[in-house]
Coordinates of N, CA and C in Angstrom, one line a residue:
Chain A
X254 N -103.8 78.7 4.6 CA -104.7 77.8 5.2 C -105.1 76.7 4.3
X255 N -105.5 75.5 4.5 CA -105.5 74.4 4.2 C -106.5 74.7 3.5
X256 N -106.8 73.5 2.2 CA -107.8 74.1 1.7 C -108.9 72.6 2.0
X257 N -110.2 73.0 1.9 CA -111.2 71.6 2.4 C -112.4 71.3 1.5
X258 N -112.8 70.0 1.0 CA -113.3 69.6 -0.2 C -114.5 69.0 0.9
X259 N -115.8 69.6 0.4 CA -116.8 68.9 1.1 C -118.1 68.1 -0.2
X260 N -119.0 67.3 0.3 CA -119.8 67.3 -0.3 C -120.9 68.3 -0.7
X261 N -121.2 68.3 -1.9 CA -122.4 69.6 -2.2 C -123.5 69.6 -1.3
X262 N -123.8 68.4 -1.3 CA -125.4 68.1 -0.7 C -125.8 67.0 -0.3
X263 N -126.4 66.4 0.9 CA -126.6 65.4 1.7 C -128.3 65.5 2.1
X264 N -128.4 64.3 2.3 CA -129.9 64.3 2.8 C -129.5 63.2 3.9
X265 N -130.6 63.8 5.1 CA -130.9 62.7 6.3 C -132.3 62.3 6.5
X266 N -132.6 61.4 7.3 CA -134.1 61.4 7.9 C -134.4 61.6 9.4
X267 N -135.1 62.6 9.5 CA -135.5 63.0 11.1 C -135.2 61.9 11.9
X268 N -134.7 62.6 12.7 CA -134.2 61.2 14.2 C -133.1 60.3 13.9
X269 N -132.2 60.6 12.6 CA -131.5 59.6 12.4 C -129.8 60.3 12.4
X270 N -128.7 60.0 12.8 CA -127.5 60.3 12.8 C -127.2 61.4 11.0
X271 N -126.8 62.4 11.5 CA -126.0 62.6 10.0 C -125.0 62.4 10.2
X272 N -124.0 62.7 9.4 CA -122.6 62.2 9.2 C -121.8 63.3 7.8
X273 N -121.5 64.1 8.4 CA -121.0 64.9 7.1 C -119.5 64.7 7.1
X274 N -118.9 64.7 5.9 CA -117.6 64.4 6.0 C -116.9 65.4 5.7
X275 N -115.6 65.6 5.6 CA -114.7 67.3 4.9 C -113.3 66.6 5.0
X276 N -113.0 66.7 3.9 CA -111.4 66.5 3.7 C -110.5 67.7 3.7
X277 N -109.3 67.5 3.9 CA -108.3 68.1 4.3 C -107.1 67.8 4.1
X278 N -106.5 66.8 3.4 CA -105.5 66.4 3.0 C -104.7 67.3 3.6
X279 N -104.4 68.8 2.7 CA -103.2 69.0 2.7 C -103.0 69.9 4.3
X280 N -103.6 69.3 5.3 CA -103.7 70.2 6.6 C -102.3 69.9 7.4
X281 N -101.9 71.2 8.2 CA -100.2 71.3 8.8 C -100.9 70.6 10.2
X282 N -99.8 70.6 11.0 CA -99.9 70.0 12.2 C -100.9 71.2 13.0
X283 N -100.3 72.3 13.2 CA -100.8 73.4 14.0 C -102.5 74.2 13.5
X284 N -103.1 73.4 12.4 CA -104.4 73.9 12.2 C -105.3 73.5 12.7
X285 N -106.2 74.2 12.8 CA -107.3 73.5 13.8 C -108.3 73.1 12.7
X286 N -109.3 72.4 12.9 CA -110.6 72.1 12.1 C -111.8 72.7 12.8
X287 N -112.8 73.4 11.8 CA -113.8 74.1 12.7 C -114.9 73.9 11.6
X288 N -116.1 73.9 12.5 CA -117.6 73.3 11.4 C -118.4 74.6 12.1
X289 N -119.3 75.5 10.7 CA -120.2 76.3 10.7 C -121.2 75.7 10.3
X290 N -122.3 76.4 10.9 CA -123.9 75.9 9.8 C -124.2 77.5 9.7
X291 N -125.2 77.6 8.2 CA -125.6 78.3 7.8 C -127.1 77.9 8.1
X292 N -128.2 78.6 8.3 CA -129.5 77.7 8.4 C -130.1 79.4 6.9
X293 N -130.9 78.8 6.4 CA -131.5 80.1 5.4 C -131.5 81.7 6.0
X294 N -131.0 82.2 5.5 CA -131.3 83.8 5.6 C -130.6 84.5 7.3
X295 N -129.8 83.5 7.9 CA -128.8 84.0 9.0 C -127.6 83.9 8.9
X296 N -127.0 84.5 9.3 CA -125.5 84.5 9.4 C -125.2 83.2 10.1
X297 N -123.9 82.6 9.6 CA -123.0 81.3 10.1 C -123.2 81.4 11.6
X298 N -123.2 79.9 12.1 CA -123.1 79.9 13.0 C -122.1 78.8 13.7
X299 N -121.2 79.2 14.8 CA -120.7 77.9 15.4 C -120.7 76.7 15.6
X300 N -120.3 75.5 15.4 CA -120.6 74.5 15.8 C -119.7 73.8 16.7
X301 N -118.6 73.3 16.1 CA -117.4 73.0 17.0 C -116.5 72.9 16.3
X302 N -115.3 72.6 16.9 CA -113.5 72.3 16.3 C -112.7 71.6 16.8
X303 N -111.8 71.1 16.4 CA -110.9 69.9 17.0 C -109.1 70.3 16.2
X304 N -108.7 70.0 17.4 CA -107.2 69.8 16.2 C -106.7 68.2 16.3
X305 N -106.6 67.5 17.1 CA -106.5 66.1 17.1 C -107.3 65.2 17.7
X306 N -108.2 65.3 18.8 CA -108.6 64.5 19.3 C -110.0 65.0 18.9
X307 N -110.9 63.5 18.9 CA -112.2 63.9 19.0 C -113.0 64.9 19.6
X308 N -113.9 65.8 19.5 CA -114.6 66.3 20.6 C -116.3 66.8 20.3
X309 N -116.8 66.4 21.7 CA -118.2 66.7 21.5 C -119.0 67.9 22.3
X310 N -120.0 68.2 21.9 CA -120.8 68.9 22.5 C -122.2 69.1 22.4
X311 N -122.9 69.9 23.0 CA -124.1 69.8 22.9 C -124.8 70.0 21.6
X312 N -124.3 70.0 20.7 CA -124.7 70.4 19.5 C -124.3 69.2 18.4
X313 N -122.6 68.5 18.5 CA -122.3 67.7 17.1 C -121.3 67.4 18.4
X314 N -120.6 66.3 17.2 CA -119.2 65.3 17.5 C -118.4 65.3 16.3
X315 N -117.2 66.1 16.6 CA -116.3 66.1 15.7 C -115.3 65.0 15.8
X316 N -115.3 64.0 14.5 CA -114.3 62.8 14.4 C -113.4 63.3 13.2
X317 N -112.0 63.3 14.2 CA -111.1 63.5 13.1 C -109.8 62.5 12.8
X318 N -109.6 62.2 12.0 CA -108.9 60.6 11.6 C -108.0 60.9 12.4
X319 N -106.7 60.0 12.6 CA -105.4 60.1 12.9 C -104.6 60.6 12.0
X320 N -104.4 60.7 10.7 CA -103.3 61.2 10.3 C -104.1 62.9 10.0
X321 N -105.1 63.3 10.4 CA -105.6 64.3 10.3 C -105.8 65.0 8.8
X322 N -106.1 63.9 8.4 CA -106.4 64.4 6.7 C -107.6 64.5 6.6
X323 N -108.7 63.9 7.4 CA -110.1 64.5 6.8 C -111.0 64.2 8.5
X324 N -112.4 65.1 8.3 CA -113.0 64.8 9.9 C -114.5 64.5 8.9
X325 N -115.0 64.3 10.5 CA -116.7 63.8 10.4 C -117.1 64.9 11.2
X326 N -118.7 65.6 11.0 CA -118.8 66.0 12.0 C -120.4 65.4 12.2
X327 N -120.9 64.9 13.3 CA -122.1 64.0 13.3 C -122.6 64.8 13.8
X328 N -123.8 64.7 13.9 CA -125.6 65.5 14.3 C -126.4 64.4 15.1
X329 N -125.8 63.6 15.8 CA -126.5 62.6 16.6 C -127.8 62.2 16.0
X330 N -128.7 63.3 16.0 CA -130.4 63.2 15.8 C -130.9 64.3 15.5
X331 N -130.6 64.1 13.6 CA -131.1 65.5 13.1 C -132.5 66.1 13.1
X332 N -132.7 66.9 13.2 CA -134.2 67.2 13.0 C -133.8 68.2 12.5
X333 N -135.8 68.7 11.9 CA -135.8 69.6 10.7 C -135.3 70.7 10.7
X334 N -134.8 71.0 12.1 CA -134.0 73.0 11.7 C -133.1 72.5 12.1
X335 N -131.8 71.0 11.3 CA -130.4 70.6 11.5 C -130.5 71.4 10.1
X336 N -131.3 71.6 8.9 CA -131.5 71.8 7.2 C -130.6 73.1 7.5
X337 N -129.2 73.0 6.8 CA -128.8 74.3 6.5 C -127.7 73.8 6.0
X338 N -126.4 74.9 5.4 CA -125.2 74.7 4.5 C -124.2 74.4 5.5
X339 N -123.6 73.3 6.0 CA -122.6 73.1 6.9 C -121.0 73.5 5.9
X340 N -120.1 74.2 7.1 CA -119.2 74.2 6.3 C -117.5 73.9 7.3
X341 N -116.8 73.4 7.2 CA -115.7 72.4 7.4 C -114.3 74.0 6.6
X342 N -114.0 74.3 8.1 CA -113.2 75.4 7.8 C -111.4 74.9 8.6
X343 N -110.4 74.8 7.7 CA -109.0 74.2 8.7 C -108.5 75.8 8.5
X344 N -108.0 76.5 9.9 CA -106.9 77.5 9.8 C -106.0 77.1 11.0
X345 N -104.6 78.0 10.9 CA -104.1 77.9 11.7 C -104.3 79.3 12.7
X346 N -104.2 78.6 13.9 CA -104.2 79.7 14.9 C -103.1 81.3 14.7
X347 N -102.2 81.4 14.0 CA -101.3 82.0 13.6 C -101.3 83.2 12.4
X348 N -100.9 83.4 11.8 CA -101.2 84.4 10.9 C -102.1 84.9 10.6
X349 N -102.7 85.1 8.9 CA -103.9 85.9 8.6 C -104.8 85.4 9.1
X350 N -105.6 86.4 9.6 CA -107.1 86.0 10.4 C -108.3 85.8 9.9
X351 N -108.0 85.5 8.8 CA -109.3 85.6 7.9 C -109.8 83.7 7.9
X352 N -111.5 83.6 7.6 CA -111.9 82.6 7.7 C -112.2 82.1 6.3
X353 N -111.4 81.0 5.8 CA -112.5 80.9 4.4 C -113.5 79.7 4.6
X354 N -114.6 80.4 3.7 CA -115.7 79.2 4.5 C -116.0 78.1 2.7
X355 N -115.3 78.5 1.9 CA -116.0 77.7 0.5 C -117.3 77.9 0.6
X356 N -117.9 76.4 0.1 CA -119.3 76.3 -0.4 C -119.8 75.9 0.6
X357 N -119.7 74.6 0.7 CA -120.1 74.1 2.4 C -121.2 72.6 1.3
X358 N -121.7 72.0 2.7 CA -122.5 70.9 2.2 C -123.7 71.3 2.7
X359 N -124.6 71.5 1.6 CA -125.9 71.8 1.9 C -127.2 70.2 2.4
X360 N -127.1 70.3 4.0 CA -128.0 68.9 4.6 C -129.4 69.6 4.6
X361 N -130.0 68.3 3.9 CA -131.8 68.6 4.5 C -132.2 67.4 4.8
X362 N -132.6 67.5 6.1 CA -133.4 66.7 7.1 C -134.8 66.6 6.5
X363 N -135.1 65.3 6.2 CA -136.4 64.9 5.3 C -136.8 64.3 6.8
X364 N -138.3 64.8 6.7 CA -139.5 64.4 7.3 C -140.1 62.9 7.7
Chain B
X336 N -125.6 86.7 26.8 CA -125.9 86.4 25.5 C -125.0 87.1 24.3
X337 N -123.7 86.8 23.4 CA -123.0 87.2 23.1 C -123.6 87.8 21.6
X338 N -123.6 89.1 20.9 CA -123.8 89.4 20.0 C -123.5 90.0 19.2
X339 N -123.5 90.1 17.6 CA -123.1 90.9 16.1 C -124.2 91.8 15.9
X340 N -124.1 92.7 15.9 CA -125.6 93.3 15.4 C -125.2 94.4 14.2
X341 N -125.7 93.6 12.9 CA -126.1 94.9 12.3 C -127.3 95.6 11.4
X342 N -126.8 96.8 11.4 CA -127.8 97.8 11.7 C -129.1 97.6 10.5
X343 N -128.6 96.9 9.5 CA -130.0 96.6 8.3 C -130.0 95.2 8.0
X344 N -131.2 94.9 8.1 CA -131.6 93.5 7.4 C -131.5 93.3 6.0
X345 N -132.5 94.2 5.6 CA -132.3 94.7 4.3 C -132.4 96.6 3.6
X346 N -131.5 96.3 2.4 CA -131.7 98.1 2.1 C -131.5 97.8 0.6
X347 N -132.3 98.9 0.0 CA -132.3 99.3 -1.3 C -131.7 100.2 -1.6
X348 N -130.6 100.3 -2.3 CA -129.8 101.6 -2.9 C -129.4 102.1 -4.6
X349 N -129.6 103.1 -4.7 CA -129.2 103.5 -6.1 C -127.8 103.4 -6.5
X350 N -127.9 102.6 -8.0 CA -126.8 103.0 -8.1 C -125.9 104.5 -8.1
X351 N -124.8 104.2 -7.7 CA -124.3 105.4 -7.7 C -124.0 106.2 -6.3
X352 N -125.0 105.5 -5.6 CA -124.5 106.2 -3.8 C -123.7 106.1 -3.2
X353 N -123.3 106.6 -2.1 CA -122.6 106.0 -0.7 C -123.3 105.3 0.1
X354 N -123.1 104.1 0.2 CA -123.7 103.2 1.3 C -122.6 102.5 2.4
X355 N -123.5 102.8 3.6 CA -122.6 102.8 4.8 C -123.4 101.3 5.6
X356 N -122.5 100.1 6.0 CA -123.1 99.0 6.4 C -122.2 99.6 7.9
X357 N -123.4 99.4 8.8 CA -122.4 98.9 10.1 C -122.6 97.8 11.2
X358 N -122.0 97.8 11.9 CA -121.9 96.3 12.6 C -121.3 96.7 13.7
X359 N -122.0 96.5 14.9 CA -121.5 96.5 16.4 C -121.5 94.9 17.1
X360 N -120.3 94.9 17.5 CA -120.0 93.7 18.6 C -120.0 93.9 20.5
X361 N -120.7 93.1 21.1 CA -120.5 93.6 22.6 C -119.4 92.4 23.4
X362 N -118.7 92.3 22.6 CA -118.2 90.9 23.1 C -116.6 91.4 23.5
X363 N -116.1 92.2 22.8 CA -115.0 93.1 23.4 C -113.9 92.3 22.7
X364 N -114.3 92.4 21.5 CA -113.3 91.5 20.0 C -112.7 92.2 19.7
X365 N -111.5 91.6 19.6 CA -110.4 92.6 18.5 C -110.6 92.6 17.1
X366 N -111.0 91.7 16.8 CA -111.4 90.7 14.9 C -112.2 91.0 14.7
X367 N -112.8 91.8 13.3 CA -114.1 92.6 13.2 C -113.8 92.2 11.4
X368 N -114.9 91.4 10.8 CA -114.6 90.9 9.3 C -116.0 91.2 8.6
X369 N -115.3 91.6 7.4 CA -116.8 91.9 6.5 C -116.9 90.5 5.3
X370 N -118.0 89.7 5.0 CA -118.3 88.6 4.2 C -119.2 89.5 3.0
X371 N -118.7 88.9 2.1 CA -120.2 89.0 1.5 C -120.4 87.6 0.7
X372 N -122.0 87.3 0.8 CA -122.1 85.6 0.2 C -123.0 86.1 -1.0
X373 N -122.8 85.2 -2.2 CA -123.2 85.3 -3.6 C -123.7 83.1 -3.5
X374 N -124.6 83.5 -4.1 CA -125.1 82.0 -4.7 C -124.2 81.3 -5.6
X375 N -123.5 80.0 -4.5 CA -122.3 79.3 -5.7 C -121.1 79.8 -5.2
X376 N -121.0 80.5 -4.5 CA -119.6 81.3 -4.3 C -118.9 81.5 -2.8
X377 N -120.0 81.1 -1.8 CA -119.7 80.8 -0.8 C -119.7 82.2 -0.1
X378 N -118.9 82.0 1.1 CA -118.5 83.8 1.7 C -117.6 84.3 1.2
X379 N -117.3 85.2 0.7 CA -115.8 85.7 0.4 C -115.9 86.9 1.5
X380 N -114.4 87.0 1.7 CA -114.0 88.2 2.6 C -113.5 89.5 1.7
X381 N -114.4 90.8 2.6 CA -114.1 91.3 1.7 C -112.5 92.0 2.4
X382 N -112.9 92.6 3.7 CA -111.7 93.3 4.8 C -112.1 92.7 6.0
X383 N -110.7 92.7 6.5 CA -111.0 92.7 8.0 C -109.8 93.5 8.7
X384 N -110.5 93.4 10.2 CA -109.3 94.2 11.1 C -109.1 93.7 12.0
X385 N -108.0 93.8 12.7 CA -107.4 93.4 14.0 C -107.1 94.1 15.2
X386 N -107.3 95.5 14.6 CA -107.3 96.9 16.8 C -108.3 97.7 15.5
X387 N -108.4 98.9 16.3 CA -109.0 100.4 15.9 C -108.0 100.7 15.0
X388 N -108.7 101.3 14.5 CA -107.8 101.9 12.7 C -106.9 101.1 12.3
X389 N -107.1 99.6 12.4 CA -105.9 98.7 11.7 C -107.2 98.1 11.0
X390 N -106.8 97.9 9.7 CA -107.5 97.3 8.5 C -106.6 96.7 7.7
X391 N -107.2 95.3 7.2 CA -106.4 94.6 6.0 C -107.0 93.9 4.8
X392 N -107.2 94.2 3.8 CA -107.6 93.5 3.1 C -107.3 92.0 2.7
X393 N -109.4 91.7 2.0 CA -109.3 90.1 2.0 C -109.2 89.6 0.5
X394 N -110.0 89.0 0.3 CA -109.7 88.7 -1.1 C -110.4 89.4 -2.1
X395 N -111.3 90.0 -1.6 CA -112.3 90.5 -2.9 C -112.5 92.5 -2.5
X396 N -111.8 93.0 -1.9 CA -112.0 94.6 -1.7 C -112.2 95.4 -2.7
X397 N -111.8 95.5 -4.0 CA -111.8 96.3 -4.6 C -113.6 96.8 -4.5
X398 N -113.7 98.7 -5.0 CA -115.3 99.0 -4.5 C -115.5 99.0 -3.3
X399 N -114.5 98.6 -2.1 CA -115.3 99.0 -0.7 C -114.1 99.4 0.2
X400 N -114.4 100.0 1.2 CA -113.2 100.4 2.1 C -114.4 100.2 3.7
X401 N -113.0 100.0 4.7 CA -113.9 100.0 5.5 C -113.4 101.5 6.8
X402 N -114.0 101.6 7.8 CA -113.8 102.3 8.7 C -113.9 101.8 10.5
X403 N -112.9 101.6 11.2 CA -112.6 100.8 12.6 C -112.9 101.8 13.6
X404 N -113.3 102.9 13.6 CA -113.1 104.3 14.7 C -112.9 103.7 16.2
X405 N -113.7 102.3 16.6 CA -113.8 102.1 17.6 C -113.8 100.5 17.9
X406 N -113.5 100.1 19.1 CA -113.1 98.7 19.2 C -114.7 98.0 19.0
X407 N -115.8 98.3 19.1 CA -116.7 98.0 18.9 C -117.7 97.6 17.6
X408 N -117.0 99.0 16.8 CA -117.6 98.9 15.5 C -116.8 99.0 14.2
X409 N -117.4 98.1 13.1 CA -117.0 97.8 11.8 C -117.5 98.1 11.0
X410 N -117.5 99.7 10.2 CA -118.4 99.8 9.2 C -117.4 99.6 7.9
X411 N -118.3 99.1 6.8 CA -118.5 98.8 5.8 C -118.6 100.0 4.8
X412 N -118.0 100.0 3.9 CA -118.8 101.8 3.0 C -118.1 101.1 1.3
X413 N -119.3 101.3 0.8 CA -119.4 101.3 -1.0 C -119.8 102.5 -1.0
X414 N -118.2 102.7 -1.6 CA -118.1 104.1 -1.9 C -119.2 105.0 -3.3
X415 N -118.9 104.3 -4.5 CA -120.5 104.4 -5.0 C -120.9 103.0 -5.7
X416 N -122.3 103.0 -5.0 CA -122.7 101.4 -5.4 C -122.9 100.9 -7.0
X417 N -123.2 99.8 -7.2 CA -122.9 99.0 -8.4 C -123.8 98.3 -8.2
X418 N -124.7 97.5 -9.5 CA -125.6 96.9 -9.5 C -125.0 95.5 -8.9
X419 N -123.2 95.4 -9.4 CA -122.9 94.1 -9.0 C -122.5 93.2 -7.7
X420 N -122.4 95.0 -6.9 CA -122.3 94.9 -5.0 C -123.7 94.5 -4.7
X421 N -125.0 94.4 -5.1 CA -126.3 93.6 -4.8 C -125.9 92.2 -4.4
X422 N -126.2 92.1 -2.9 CA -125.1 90.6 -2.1 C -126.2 90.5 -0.7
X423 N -125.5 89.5 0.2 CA -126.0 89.6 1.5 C -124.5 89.9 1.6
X424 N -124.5 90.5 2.7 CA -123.2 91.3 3.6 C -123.1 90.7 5.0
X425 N -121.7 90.0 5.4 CA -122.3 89.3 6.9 C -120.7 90.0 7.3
X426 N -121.7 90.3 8.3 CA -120.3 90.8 9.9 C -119.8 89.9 10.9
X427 N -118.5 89.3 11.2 CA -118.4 88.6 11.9 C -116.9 89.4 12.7
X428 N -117.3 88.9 14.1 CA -115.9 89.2 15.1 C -115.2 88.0 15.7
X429 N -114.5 88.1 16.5 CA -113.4 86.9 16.7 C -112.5 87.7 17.7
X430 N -111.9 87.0 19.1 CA -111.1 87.5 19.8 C -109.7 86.9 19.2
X431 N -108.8 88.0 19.1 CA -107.8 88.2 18.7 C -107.0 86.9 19.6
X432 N -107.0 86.9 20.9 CA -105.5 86.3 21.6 C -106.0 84.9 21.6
X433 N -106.9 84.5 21.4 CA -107.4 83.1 21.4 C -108.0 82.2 20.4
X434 N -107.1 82.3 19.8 CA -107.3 81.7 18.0 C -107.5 80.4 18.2
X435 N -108.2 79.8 18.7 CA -108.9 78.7 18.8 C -110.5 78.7 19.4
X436 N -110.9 79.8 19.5 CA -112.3 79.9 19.5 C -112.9 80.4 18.4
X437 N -114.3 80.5 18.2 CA -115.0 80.6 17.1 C -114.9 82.2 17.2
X438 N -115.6 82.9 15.6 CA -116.0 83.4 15.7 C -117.8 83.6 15.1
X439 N -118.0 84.9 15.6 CA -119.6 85.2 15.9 C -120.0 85.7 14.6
X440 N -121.3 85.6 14.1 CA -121.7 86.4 13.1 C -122.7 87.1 13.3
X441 N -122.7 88.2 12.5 CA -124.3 89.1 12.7 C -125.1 88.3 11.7
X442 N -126.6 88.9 11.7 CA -127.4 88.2 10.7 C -127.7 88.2 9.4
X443 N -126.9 89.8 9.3 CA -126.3 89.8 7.5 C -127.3 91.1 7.4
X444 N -127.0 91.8 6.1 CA -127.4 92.8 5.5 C -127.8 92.2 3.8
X445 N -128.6 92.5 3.2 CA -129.3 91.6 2.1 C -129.2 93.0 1.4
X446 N -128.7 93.6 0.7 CA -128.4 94.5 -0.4 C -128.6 94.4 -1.4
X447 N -129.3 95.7 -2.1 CA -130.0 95.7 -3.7 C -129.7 96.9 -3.9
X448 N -128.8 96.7 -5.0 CA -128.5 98.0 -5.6 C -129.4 98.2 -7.1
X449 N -130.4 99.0 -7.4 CA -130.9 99.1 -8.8 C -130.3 100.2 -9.2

């Protein structure tokens, strides 16, 4: 699986777009991209994924370049329980099934 | 409402025990994964499985084995605990034929070994 470099730590302000970024450089055609959040003291939780085309939901918007080397995943209008460890995971649907999640980028939504 | 459930929030153990983590899914998952997260280190995996009594190791197993009896459940067992297995422990499942959906996590097990 691809491996993905994120930022350590981001800060937003309530009501304002975040924008987290995750690279990927060395990602194959057949991997998908997938974004977790961690919020303090729960287990990961889903957000969304994309393999080429943009996509949104009620939660974020995942923008992923064209040559598919790095994505965005936006928070439209964060508020204060958006604060948790986001993490930017590339696998392929195929082989080992295991998820690696790294460090992730730790966002907090300022007040 | 799709769910991970497991069985301790938090537990205190001696060193030296057998400690049994378990984790039930109602979602009717073939993918049943044990994490454990350390400060700075992210989640590491420790096992996961793919049917009933199929197990594979992840990157970090050594000290733990796990047990699949049933399509539902994923236990965890430190065989005798370590001050250094003191971790959160997170359960996650994942349907096997559709490797483009997420998977689920329970809310973790917070472990102290003294």
């Amino acid at each position: 699986d691809a491996k993905t470099t994120q930022p350590t730590s981001m800060d937003c302000a309530e009501g304002r777009a975040a924008n987290l970024p995750c690279n990927h450089s060395t990602i194959s055609g057949n991997e998908y991209v997938y974004w977790y959040r961690q919020i303090h003291s729960q287990g990961p939780q889903y957000i969304i994924h994309g393999l080429k085309n943009n996509e949104t939901n009620e939660m974020a918007s995942l923008i992923i370049t064209e040559d598919r080397k790095s994505s965005t995943l936006i928070l439209p209008h964060a508020t204060l329980r958006d604060t948790a460890v986001y993490y930017c995971i590339v696998r392929a649907p195929t082989g080992a099934n295991n998820l690696f999640f790294g460090t992730g980028t730790r966002l907090t939504v300022i007040p | 409402d799709v769910k991970v459930t497991q069985s301790s929030r938090y537990l205190v153990k001696r060193t030296g025990e057998k400690v049994f983590l378990e984790c039930v899914q109602d979602m009717d998952h073939e993918n049943m994964f044990w994490y454990r997260q350390d400060p700075g280190l992210g989640l590491r995996l420790i096992y996961f499985s793919y049917d009933v009594k199929m197990k594979e190791k992840g990157d970090i197993p050594e000290g733990y084995s796990v047990s699949r009896e049933k399509k539902e459940r994923f236990s965890l067992i430190l065989e005798s605990a370590s001050t250094n297995q003191t971790s959160m422990y997170l359960c996650a499942s994942r349907r096997l034929l559709r490797p483009d959906t997420e998977a689920f996590f329970g809310q973790g097990t917070r472990l102290t070994v003294v």
